[in-house]
Short mmCIF file of C-alpha atoms and ligand atoms in Angstrom, two decimals:
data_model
loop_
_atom_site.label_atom_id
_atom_site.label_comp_id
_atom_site.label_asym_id
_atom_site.label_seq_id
_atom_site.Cartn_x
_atom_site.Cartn_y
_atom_site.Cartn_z
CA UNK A 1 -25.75 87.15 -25.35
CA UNK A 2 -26.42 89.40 -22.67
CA UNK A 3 -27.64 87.03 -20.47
CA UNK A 4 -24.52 84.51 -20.56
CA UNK A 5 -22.04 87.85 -20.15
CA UNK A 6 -24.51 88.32 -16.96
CA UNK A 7 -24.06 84.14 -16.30
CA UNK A 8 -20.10 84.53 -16.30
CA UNK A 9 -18.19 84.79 -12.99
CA UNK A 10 -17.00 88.78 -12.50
CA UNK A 11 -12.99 88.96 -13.19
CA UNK A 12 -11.12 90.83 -11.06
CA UNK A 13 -7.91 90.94 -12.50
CA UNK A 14 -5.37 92.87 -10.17
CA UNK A 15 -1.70 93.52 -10.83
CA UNK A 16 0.22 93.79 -7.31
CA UNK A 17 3.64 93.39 -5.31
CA UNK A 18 2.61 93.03 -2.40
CA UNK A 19 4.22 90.32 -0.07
CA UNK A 20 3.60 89.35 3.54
CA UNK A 21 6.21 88.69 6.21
CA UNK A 22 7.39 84.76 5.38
CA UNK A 23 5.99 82.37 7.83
CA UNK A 24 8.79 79.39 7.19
CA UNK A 25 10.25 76.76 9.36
CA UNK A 26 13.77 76.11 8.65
CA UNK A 27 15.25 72.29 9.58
CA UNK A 28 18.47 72.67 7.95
CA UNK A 29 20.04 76.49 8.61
CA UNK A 30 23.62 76.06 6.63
CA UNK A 31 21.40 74.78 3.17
CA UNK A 32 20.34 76.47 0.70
CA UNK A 33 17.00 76.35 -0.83
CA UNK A 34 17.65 76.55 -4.29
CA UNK A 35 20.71 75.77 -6.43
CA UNK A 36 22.64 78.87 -7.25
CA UNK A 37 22.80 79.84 -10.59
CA UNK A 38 19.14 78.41 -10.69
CA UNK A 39 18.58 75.41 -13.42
CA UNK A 40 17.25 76.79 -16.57
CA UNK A 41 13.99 76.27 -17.87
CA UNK A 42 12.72 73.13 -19.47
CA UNK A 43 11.95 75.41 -22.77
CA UNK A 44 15.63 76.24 -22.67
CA UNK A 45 17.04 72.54 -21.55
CA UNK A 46 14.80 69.57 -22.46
CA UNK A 47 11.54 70.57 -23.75
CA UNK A 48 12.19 69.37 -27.43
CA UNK A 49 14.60 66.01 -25.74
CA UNK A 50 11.32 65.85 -24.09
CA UNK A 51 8.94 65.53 -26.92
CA UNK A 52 10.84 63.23 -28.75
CA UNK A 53 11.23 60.33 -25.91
CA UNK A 54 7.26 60.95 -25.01
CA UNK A 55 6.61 60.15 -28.76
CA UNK A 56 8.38 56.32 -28.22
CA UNK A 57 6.17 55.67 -25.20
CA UNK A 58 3.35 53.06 -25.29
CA UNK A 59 1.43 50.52 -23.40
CA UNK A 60 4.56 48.39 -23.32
CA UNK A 61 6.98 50.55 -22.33
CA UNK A 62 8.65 49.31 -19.59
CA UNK A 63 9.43 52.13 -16.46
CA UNK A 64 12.67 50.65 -14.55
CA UNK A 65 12.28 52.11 -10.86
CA UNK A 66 15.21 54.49 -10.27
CA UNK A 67 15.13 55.42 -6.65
CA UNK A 68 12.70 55.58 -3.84
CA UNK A 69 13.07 57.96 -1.28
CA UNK A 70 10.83 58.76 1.64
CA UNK A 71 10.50 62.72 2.53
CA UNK A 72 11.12 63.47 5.76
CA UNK A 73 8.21 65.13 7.80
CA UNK A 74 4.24 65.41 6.72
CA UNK A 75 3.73 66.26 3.33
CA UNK A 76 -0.15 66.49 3.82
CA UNK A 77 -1.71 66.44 0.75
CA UNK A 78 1.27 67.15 -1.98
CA UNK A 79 -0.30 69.35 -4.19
CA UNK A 80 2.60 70.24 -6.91
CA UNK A 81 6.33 68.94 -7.61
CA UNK A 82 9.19 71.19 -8.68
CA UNK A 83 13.03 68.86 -9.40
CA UNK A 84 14.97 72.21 -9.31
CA UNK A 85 18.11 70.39 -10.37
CA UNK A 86 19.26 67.39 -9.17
CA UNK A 87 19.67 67.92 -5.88
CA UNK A 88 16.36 69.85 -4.42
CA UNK A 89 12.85 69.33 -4.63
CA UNK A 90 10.36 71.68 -3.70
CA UNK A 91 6.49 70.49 -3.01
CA UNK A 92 3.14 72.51 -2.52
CA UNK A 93 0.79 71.11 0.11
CA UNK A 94 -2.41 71.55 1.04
CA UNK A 95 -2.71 71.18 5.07
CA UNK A 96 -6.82 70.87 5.90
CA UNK A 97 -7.22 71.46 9.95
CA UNK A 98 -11.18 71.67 9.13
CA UNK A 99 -12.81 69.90 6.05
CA UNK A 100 -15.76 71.75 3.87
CA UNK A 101 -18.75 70.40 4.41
CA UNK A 102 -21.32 70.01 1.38
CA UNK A 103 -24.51 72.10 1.67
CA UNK A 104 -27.72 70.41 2.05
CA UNK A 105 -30.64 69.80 0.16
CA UNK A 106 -28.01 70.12 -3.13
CA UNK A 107 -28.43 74.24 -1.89
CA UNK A 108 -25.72 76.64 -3.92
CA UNK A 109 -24.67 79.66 -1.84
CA UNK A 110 -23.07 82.51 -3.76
CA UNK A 111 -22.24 79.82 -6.63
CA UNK A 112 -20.46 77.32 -4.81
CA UNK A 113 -22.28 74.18 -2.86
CA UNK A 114 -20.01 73.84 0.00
CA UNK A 115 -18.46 75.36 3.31
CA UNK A 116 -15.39 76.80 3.45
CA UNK A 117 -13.47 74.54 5.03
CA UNK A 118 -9.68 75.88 6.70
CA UNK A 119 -6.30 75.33 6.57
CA UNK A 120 -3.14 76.57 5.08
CA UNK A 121 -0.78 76.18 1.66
CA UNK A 122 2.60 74.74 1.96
CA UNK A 123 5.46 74.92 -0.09
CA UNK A 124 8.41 72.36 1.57
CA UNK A 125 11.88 72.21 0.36
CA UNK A 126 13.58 69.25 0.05
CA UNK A 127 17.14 67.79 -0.47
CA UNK A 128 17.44 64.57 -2.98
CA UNK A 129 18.27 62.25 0.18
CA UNK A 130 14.49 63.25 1.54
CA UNK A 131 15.42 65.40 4.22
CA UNK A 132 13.55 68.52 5.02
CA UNK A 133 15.31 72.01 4.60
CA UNK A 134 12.50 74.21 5.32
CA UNK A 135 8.39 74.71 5.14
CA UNK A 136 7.03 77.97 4.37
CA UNK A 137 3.02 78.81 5.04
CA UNK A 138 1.95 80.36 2.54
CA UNK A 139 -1.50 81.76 3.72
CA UNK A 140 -2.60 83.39 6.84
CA UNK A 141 -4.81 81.31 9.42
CA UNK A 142 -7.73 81.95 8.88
CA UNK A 143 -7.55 82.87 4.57
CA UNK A 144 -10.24 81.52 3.06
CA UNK A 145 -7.89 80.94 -0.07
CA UNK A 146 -6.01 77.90 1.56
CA UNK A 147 -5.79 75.30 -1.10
CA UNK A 148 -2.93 75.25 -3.14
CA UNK A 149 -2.00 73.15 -6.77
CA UNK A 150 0.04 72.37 -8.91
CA UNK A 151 3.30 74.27 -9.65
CA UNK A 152 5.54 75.19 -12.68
CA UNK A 153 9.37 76.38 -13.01
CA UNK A 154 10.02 78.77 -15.90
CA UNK A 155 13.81 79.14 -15.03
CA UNK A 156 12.89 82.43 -12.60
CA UNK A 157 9.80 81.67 -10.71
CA UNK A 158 8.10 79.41 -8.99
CA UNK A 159 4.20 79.73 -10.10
CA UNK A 160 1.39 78.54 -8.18
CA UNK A 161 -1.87 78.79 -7.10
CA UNK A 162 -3.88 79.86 -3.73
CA UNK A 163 -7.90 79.34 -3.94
CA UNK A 164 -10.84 78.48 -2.37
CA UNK A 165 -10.82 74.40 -1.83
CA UNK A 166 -15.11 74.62 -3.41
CA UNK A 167 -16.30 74.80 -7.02
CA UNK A 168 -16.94 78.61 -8.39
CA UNK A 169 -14.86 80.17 -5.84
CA UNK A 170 -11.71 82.80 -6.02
CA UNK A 171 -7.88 82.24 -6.67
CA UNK A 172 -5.05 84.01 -6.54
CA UNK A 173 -2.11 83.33 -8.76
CA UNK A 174 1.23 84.03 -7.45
CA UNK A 175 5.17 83.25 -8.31
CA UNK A 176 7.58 82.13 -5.67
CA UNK A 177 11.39 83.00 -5.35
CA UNK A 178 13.31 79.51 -5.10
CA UNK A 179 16.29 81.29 -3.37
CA UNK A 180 14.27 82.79 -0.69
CA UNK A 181 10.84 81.42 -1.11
CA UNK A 182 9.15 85.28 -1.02
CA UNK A 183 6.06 84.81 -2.93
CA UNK A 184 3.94 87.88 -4.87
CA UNK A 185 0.53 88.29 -5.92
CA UNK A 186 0.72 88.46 -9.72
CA UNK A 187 -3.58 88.22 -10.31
CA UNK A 188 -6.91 87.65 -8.94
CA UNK A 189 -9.46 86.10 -10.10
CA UNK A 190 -13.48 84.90 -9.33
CA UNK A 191 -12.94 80.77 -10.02
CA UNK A 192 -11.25 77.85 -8.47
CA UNK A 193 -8.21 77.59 -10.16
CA UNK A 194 -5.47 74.89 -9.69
CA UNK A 195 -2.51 73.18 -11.44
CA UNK A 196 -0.44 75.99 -13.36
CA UNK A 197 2.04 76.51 -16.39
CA UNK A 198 3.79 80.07 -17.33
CA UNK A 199 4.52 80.47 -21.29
CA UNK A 200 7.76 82.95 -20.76
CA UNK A 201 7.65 83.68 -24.66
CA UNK A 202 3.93 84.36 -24.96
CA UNK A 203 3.72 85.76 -21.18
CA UNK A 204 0.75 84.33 -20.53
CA UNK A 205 -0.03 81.64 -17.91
CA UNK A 206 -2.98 78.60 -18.03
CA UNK A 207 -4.39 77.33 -15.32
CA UNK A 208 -7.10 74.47 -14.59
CA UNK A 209 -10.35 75.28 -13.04
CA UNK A 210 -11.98 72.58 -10.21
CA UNK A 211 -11.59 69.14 -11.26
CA UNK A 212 -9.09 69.96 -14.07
CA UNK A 213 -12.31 70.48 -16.76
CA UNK A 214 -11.92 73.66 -18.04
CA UNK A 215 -8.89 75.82 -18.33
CA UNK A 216 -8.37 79.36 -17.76
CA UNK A 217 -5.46 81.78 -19.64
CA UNK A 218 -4.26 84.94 -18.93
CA UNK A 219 -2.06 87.53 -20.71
CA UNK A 220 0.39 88.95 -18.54
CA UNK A 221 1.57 92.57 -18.88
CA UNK A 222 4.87 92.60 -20.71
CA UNK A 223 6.97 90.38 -23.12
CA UNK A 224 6.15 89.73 -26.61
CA UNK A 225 3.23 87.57 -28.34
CA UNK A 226 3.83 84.73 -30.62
CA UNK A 227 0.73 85.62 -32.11
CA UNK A 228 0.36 88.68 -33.85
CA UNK A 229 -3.14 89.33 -33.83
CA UNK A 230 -3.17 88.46 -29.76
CA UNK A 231 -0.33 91.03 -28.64
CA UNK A 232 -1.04 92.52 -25.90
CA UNK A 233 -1.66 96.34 -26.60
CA UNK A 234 1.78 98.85 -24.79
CA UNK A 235 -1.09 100.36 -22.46
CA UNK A 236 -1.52 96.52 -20.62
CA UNK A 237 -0.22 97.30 -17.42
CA UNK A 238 -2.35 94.65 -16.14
CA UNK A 239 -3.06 90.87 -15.99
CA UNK A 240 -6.25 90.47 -18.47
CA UNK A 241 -8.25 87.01 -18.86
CA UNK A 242 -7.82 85.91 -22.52
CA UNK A 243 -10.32 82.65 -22.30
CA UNK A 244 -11.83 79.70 -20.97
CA UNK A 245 -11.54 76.30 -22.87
CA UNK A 246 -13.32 73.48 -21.72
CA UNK A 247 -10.42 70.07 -21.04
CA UNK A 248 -12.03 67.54 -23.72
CA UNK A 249 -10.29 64.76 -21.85
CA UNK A 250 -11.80 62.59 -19.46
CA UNK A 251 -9.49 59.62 -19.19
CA UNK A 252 -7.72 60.66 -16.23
CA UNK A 253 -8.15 64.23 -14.17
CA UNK A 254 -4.93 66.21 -14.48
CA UNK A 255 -3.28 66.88 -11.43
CA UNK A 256 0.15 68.83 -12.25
CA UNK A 257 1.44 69.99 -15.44
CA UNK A 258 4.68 71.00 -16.81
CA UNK A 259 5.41 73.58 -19.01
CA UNK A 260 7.75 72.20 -21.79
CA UNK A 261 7.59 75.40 -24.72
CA UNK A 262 6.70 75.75 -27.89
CA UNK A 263 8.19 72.67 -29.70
CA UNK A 264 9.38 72.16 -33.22
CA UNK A 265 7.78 68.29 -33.42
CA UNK A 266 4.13 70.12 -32.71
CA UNK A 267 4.94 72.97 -35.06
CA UNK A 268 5.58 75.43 -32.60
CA UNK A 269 2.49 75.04 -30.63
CA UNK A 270 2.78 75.40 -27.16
CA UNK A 271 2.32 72.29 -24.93
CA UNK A 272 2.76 71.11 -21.42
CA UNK A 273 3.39 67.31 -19.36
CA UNK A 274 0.01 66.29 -17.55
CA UNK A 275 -0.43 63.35 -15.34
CA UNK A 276 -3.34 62.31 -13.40
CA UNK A 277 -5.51 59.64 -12.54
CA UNK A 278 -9.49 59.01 -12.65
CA UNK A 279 -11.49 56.60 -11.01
CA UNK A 280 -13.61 54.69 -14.13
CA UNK A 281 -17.14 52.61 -13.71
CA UNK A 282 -19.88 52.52 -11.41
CA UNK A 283 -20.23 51.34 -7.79
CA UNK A 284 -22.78 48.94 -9.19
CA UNK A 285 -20.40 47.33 -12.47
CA UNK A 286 -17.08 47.86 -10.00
CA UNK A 287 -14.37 50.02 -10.09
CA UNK A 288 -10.90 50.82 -10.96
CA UNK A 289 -8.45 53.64 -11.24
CA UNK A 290 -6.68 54.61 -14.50
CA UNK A 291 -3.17 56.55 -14.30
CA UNK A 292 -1.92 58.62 -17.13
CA UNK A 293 0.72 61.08 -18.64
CA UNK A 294 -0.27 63.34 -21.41
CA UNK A 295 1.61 65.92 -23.62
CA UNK A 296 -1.35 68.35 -23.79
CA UNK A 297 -1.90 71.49 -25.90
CA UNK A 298 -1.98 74.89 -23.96
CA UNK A 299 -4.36 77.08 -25.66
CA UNK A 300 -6.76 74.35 -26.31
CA UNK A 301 -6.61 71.71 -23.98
CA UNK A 302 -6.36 68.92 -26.99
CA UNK A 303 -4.02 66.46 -25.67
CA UNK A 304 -1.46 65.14 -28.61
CA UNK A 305 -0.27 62.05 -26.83
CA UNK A 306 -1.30 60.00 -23.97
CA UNK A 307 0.02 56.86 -22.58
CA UNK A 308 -1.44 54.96 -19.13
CA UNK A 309 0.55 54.47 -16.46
CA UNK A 310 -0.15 51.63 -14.11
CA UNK A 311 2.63 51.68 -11.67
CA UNK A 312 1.49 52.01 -7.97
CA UNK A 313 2.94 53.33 -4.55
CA UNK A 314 4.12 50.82 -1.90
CA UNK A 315 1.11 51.94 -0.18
CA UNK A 316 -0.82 50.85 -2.98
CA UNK A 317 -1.78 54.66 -4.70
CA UNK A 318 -1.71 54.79 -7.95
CA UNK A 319 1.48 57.04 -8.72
CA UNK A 320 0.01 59.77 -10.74
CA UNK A 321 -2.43 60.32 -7.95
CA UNK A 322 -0.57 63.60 -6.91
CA UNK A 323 2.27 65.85 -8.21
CA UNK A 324 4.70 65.13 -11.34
CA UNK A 325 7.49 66.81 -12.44
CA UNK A 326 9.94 64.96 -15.65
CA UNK A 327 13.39 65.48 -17.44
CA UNK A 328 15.64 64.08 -19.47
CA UNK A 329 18.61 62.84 -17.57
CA UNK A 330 21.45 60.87 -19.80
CA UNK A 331 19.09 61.05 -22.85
CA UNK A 332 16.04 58.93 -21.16
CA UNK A 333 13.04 60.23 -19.96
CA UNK A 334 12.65 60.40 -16.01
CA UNK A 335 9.47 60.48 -14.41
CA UNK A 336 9.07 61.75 -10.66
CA UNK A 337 6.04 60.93 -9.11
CA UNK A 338 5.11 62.00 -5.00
CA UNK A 339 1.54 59.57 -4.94
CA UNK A 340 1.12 58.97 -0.79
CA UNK A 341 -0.40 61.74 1.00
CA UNK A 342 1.16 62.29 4.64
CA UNK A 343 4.52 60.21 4.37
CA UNK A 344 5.14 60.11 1.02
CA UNK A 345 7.85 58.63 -0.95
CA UNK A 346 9.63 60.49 -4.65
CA UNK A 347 9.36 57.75 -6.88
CA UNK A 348 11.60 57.69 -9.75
CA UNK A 349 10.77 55.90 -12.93
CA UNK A 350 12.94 55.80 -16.06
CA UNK A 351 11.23 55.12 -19.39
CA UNK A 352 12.54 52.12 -21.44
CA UNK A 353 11.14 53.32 -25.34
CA UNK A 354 8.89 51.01 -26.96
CA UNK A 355 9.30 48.26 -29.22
CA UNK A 356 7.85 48.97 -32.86
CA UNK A 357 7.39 44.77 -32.91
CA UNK A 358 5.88 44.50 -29.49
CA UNK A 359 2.26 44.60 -30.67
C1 LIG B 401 -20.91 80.95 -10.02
O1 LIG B 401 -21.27 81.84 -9.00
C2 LIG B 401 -21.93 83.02 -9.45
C3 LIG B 401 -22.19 83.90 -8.24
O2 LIG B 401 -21.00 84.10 -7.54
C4 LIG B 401 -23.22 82.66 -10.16
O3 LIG B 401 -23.81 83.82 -10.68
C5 LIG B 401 -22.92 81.67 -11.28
O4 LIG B 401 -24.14 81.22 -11.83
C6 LIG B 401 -22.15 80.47 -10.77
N1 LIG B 401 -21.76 79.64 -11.91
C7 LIG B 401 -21.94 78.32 -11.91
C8 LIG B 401 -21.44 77.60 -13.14
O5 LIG B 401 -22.45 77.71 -10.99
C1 LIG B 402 21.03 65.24 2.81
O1 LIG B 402 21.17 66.38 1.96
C2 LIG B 402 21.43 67.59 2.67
C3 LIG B 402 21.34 68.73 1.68
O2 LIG B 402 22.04 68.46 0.47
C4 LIG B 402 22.78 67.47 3.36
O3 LIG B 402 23.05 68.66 4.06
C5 LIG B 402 22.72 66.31 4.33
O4 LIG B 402 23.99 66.13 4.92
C6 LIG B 402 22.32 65.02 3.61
N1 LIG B 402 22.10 63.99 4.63
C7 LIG B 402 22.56 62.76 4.49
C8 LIG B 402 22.19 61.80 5.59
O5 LIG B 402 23.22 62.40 3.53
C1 LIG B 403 2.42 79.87 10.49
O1 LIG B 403 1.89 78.69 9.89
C2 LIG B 403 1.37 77.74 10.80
C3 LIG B 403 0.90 76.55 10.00
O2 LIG B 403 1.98 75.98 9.32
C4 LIG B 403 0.25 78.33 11.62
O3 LIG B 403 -0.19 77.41 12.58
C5 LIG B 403 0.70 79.61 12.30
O4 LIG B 403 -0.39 80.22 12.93
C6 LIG B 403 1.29 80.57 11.26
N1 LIG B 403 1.81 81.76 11.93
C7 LIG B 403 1.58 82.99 11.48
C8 LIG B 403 2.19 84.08 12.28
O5 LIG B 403 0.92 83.23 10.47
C1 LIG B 404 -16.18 75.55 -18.76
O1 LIG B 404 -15.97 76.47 -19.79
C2 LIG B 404 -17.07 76.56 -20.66
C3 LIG B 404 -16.63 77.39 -21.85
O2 LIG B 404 -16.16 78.65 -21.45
C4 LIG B 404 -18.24 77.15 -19.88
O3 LIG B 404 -19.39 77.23 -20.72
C5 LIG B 404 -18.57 76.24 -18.69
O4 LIG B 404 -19.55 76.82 -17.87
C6 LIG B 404 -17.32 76.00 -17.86
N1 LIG B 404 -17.60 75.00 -16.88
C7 LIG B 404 -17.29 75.17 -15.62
C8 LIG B 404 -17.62 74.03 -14.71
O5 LIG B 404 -16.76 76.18 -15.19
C1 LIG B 405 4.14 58.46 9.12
O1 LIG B 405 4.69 57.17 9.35
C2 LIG B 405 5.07 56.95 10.70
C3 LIG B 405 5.80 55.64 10.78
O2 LIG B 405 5.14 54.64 10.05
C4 LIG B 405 3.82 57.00 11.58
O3 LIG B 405 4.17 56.82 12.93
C5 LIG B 405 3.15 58.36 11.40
O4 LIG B 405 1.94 58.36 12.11
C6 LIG B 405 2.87 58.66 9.95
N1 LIG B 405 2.44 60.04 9.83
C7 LIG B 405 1.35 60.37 9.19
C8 LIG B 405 1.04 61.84 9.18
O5 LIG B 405 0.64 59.57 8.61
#
């Protein structure tokens, strides 16, 4: 016991306000970032619409291409994808300007088996025609915490994450205003973490640790557990780790998840919209890469439906390679998927439901 409490990474949980002067390009001065009033959360809006239309998907659903609209400007790696209504997107993206270089000999320095690496976190603002209203840096040149995920929308805040781009690293979790796109430190901690969701009624958020296999959840001071025996004690002034829970999926590696609340048709439990991708076989038996969309279980990583998803990018990219965000739009289930690194194009997909009879 004491050893594997001496084996786990130190947390350094720190609750602070601090924000740095906003490093942001603006292309289009007379728009506004964000819709005002702000859309409401999925919990409040769709979440249960949600469940409901995921539960009629299948292999044979058919996905009728809405719209496809390049984004103006380099997207460089698109990290995480907010719809903030229907008329603004806003993306995170990971510039690199020098790549991390693997140690040799399979050597680990202070845990992690790689350089550092440089560059800088993006968060770009877009209008529904693809043109670019403004690109804010996120990180200082030089930060060593340059690699930013996925993000989630919780009717307030943007959250997100800033970490190391290496294995065993540090993060730093922070929420973004969509009017003005200020962002402040909410916690620290000593892992890589990535794609985010915030639980507003159990204020707590879950994020995924390198490669999406484990997942890491935090109480945050304030608001009101759903469960009793978890509620955070009135002295937590602080952000506190609650646990780590290892992803028992491994068909596809999650890139972006979606918050979606705690839903009647899972009794309550709180669950979130994955998608990913994973790259299955061997070099030697060939090779081919799966796409999929999961609803997935918060606290313990179980996903509770899964469907593939084999629709590809005019460039030929599978197109739950990178971000995701979904809602229900005229009672059907929309899909928006930002695959193509670079110049990349929203893809819009509309889910048909399934046949009982088709199988
Ligand atoms: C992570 O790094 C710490 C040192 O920073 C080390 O003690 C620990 O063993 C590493 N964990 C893993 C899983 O490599
Ligand atoms: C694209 O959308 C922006 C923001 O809504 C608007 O200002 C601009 O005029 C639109 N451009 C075109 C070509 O429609
Ligand atoms: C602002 O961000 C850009 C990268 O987008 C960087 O080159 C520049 O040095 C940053 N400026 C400041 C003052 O941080
Ligand atoms: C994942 O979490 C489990 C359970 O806490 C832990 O034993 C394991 O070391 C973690 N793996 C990584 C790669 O962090
Ligand atoms: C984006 O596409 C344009 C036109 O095809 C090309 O000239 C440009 O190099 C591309 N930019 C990047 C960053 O790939």
């Amino acid at each position: 016991m004491y050893l594997q409490n001496a084996l786990l990474p130190l947390t350094s949980l720190l609750w602070a306000t601090t924000s740095q002067a906003l490093n942001i390009t603006i292309s289009q001065p007379d728009v506004a970032f964000a819709p005002s009033p702000l859309p409401p959360s999925h919990t409040q809006s769709d979440g249960n619409a949600f469940v409901s239309l995921f539960q009629s998907l299948g292999r044979t659903t058919v996905w009728t291409l809405i719209s496809a609209t390049p984004f103006s400007g380099s997207t460089w790696e698109p990290e995480g994808l907010i719809r903030l209504g229907p008329d603004r997107y806003i993306v995170s993206c990971g510039e690199y300007t020098s790549p991390t270089v693997k140690y040799p000999n399979s050597l680990i320095i202070i845990g992690t088996d790689r350089s550092a690496g440089a560059g800088f976190a993006h968060l770009v603002v877009f209008s529904s025609n693809g043109s670019r209203i403004a690109d804010a840096t996120l990180t200082a040149p030089g930060a060593v915490e340059y690699h930013t995920g996925g993000l989630d929308y919780d009717g307030e805040w943007i959250w997100a994450t800033l970490a190391q781009y290496r294995p065993n690293s540090t993060a730093t979790v922070i929420k973004i205003d969509p009017s003005t796109l200020e962002s402040e430190e909410v916690l620290r901690y000593d892992d890589h973490l990535g794609g985010i969701v915030h639980d507003v009624d159990e204020s707590s958020v879950t994020a995924l640790n390198w490669g999406g296999r484990n997942a890491t959840r935090f109480r945050l001071p304030g608001g009101c557990s759903h469960a009793p025996t978890q509620s955070p004690s009135p002295s937590q002034s602080t952000p506190r780790k609650i646990k780590t829970v290892r992803n028992p999926s491994y068909y596809v590696d999650y890139q972006d998840c979606k918050f979606r609340g705690h839903v009647a048709a899972y009794q309550g439990r709180a669950v979130m919209l994955c998608s990913g991708v994973a790259t299955i076989g061997s070099t030697a038996t060939g090779t081919f890469n799966l796409g999929g969309i999961a609803i997935v279980d918060v606290e313990t990583m179980v996903p509770l439906d899964e469907v593939p998803i084999t629709m590809t990018s005019e460039l030929g990219v599978p197109v739950t390679q990178n971000p995701v965000d979904v809602a229900v739009v005229d009672g059907k289930l929309r899909l928006y998927w930002l695959p193509d690194q670079h110049n990349s194009t929203l893809y819009v997909y509309e889910a048909q439901p399934d046949s009982p009879y088709e199988y």
